[in-house]
PDB file of C-alpha atoms in Angstrom:
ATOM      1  CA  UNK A   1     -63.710-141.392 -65.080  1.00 71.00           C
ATOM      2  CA  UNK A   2     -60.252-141.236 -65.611  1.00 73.00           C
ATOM      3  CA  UNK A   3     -59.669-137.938 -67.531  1.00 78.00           C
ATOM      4  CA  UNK A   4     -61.943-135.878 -65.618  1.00 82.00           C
ATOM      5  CA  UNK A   5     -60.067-136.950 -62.708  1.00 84.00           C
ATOM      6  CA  UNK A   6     -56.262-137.073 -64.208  1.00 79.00           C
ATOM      7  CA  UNK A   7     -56.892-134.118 -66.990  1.00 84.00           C
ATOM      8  CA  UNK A   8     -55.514-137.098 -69.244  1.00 86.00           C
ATOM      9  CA  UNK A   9     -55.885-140.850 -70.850  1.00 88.00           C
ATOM     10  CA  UNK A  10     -52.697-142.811 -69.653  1.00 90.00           C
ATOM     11  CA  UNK A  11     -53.624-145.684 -72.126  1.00 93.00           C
ATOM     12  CA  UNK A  12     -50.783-147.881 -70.319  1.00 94.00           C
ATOM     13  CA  UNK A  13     -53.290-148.037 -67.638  1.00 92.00           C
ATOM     14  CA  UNK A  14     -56.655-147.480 -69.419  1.00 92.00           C
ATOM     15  CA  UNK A  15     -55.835-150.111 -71.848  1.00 96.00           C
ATOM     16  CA  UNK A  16     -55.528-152.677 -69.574  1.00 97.00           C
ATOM     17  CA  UNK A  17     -58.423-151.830 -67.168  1.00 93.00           C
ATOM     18  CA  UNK A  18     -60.615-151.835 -70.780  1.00 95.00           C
ATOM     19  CA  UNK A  19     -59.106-155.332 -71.603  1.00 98.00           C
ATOM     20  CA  UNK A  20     -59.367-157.173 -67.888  1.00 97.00           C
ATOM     21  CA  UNK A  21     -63.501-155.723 -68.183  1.00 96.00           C
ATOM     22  CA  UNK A  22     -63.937-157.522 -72.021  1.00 98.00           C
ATOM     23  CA  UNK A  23     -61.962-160.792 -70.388  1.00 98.00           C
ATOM     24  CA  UNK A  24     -64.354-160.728 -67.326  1.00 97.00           C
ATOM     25  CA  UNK A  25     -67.459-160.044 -69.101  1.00 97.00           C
ATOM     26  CA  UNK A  26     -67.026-163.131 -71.829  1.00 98.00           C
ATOM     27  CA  UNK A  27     -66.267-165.236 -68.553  1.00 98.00           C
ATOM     28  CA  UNK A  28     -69.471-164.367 -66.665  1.00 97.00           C
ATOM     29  CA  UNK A  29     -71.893-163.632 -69.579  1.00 97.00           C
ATOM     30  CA  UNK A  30     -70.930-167.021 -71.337  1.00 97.00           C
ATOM     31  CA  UNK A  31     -71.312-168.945 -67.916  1.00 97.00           C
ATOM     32  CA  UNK A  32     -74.838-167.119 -68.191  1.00 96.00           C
ATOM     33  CA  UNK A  33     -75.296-167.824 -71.871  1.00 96.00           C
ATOM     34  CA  UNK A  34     -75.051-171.358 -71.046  1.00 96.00           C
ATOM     35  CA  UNK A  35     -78.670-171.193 -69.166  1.00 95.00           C
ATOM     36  CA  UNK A  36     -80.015-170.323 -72.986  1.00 93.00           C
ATOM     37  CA  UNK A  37     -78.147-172.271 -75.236  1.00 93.00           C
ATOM     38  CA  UNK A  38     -81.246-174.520 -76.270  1.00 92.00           C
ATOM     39  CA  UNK A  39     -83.568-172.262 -77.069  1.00 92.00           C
ATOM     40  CA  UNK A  40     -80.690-169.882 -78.369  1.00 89.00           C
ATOM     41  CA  UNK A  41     -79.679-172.532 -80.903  1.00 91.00           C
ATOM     42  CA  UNK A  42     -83.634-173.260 -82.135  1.00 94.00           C
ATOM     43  CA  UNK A  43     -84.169-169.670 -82.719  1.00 94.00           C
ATOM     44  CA  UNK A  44     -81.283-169.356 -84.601  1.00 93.00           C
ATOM     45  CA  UNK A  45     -79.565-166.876 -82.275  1.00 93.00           C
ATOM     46  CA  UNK A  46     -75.648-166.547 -81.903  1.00 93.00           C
ATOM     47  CA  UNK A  47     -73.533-166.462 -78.183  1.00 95.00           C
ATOM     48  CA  UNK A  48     -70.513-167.589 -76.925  1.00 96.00           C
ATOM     49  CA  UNK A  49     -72.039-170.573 -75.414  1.00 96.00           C
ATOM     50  CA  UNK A  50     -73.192-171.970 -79.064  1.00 95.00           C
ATOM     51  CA  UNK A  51     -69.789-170.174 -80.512  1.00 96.00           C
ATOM     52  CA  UNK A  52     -67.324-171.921 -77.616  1.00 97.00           C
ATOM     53  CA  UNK A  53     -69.524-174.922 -77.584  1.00 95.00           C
ATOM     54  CA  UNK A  54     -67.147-177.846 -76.131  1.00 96.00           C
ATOM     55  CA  UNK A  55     -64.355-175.382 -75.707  1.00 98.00           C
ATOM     56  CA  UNK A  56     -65.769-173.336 -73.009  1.00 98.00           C
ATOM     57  CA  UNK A  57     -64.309-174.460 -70.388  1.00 98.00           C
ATOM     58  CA  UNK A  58     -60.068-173.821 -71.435  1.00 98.00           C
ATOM     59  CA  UNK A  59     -61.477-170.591 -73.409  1.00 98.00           C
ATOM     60  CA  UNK A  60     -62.523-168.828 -70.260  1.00 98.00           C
ATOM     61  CA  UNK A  61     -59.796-169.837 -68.135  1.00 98.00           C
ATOM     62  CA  UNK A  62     -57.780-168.194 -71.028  1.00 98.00           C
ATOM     63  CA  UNK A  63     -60.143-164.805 -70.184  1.00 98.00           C
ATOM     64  CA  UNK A  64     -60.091-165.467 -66.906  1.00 98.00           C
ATOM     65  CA  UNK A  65     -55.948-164.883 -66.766  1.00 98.00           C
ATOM     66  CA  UNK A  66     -56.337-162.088 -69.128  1.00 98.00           C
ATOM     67  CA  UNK A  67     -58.706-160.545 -67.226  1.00 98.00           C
ATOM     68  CA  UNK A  68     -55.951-161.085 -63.772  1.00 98.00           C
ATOM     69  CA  UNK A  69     -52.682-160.131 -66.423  1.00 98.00           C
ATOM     70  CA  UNK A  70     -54.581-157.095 -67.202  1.00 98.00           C
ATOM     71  CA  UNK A  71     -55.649-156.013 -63.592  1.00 96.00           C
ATOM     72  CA  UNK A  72     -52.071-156.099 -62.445  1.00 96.00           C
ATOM     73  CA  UNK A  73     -50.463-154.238 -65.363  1.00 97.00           C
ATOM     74  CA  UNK A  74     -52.782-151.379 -64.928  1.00 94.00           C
ATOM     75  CA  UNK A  75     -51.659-151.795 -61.163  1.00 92.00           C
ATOM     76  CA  UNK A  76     -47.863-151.569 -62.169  1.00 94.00           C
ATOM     77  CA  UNK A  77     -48.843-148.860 -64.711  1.00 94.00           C
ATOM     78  CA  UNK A  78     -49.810-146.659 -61.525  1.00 88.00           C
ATOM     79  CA  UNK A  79     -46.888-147.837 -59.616  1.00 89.00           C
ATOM     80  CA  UNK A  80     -48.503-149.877 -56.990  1.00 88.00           C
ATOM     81  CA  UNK A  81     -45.999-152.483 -55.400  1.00 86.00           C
ATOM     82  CA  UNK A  82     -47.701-153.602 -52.630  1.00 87.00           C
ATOM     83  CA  UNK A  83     -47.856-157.154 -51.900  1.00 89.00           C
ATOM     84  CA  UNK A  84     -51.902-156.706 -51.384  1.00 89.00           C
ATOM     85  CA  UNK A  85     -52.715-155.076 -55.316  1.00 90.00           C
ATOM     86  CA  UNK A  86     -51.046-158.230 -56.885  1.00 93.00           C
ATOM     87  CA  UNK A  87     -52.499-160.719 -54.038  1.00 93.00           C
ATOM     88  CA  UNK A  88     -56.174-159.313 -54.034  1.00 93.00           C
ATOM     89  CA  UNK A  89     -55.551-159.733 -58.047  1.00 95.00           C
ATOM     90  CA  UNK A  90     -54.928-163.256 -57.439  1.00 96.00           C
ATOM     91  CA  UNK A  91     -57.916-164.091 -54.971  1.00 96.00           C
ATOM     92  CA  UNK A  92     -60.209-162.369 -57.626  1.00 96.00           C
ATOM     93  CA  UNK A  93     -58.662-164.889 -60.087  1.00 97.00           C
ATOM     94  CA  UNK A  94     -58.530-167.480 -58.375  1.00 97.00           C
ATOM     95  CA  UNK A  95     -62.626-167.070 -58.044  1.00 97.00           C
ATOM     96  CA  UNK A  96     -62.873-166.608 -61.468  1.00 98.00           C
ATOM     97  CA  UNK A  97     -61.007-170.227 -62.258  1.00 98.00           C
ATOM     98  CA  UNK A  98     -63.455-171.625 -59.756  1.00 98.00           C
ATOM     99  CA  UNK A  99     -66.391-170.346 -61.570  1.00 98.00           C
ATOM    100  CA  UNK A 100     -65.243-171.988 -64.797  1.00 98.00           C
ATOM    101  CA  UNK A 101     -63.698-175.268 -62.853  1.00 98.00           C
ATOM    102  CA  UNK A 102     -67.571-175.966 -61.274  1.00 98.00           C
ATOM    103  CA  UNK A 103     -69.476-174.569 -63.563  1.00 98.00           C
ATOM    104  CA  UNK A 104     -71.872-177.543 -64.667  1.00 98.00           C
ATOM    105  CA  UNK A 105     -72.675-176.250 -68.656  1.00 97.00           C
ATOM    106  CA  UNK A 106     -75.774-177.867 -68.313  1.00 96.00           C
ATOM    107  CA  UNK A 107     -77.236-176.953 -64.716  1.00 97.00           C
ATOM    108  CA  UNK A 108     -78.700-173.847 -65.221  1.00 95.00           C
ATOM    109  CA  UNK A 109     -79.290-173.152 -61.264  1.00 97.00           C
ATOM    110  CA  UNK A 110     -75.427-174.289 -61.227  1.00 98.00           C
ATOM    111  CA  UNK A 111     -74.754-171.423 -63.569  1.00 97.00           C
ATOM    112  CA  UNK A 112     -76.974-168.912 -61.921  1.00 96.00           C
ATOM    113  CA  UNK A 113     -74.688-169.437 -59.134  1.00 97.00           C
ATOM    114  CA  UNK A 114     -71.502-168.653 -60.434  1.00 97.00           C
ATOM    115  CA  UNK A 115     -72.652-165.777 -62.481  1.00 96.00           C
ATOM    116  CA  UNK A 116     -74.308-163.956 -59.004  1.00 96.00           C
ATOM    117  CA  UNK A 117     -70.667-164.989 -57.821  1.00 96.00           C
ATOM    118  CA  UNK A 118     -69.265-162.324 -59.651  1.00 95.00           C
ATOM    119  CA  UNK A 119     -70.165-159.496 -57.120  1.00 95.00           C
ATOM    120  CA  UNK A 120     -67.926-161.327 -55.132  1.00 94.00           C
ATOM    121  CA  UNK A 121     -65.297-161.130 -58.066  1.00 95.00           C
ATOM    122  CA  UNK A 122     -65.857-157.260 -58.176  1.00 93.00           C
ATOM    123  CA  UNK A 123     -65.903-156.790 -54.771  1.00 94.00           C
ATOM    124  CA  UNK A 124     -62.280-158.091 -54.330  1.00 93.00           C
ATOM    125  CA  UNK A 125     -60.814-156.449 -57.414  1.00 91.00           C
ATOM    126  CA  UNK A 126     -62.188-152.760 -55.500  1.00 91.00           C
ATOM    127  CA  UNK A 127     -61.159-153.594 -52.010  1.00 92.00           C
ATOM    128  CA  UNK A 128     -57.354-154.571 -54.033  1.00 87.00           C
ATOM    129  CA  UNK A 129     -57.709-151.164 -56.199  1.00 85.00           C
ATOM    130  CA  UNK A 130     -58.594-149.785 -52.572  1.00 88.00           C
ATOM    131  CA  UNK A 131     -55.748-151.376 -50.460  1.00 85.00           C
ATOM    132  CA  UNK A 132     -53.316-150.918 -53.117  1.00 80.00           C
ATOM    133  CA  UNK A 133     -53.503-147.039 -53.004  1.00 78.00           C
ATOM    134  CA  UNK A 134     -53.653-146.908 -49.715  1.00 83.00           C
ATOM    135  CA  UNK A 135     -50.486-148.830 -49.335  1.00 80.00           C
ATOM    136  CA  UNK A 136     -48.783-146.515 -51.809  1.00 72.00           C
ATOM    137  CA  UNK A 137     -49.330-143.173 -50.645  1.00 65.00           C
TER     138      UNK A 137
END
C-alpha cells in the first residue's frame, strides 16, 4: 500500500484511513451480527449485537461519523480541497446513517439488505478518493 508507493508511513493520513475502516466495519458487521443474535446468545458466543444490545442504533451512528470524520481528515492530510472529496464523504455517510436509521434489528432479510448496501458505501468513498485527486493535480 502506502509505503511501497510513498517510500514512507504519513500516519496523519494512515491513521485516519485505519480508524474510518474499524468505524465502518463495527457499523456493517454489527448490522450483520444482528441476523445471529439468537442463536449467538444460546451458544454462549459474544458480538456487538449481544454487546450493543438496545444501544445499537446511537452506537453506530457514533461509528458511522467516525468513520466520515476520519475519511475527510485523511483527505485534508493529503491536501485535497475540492468541494467533491468532502461531498462524496458526505453521500457515503449519509448511506451509512440510512443503514442504521432502517435497519429493522430483528428482520434478518432487512439486515441482509443494508449490509450488501455497503458496496454501495465503498463504491462512493473510491469514486471521492478518485475525484478528489483528480481535482487536485
Amino acid at each position: 500500500g502506502w509505503a511501497s508507493v510513498h517510500g514512507d508511513i504519513d500516519w496523519t493520513v494512515i491513521g485516519p484511513l485505519y480508524a474510518s475502516g474499524i468505524a465502518w466495519t463495527l457499523v456493517y458487521d454489527t448490522l450483520y451480527a444482528h441476523q445471529d443474535k439468537v442463536d449467538d446468545s444460546k451458544l454462549g458466543l459474544k458480538s456487538t449485537a449481544l454487546h450493543f444490545a438496545d444501544n445499537t442504533k446511537p452506537i453506530l451512528h457514533g461509528f458511522s461519523a467516525l468513520a466520515a470524520v476520519n475519511w475527510m481528515a485523511a483527505g485534508y492530510a493529503l491536501g485535497l480541497t475540492s468541494p467533491l472529496y468532502y461531498g462524496g464523504c458526505a453521500a457515503a455517510y449519509s448511506h451509512l446513517a440510512w443503514q442504521v436509521h432502517t435497519a429493522d434489528l430483528d428482520d434478518p432479510s432487512n439486515l441482509a439488505e443494508r449490509f450488501k448496501s455497503n458496496n454501495q458505501v465503498g463504491a462512493l468513498v473510491f469514486a471521492t478518493c478518485v475525484a478528489g485527486n483528480l481535482l487536485a493535480a
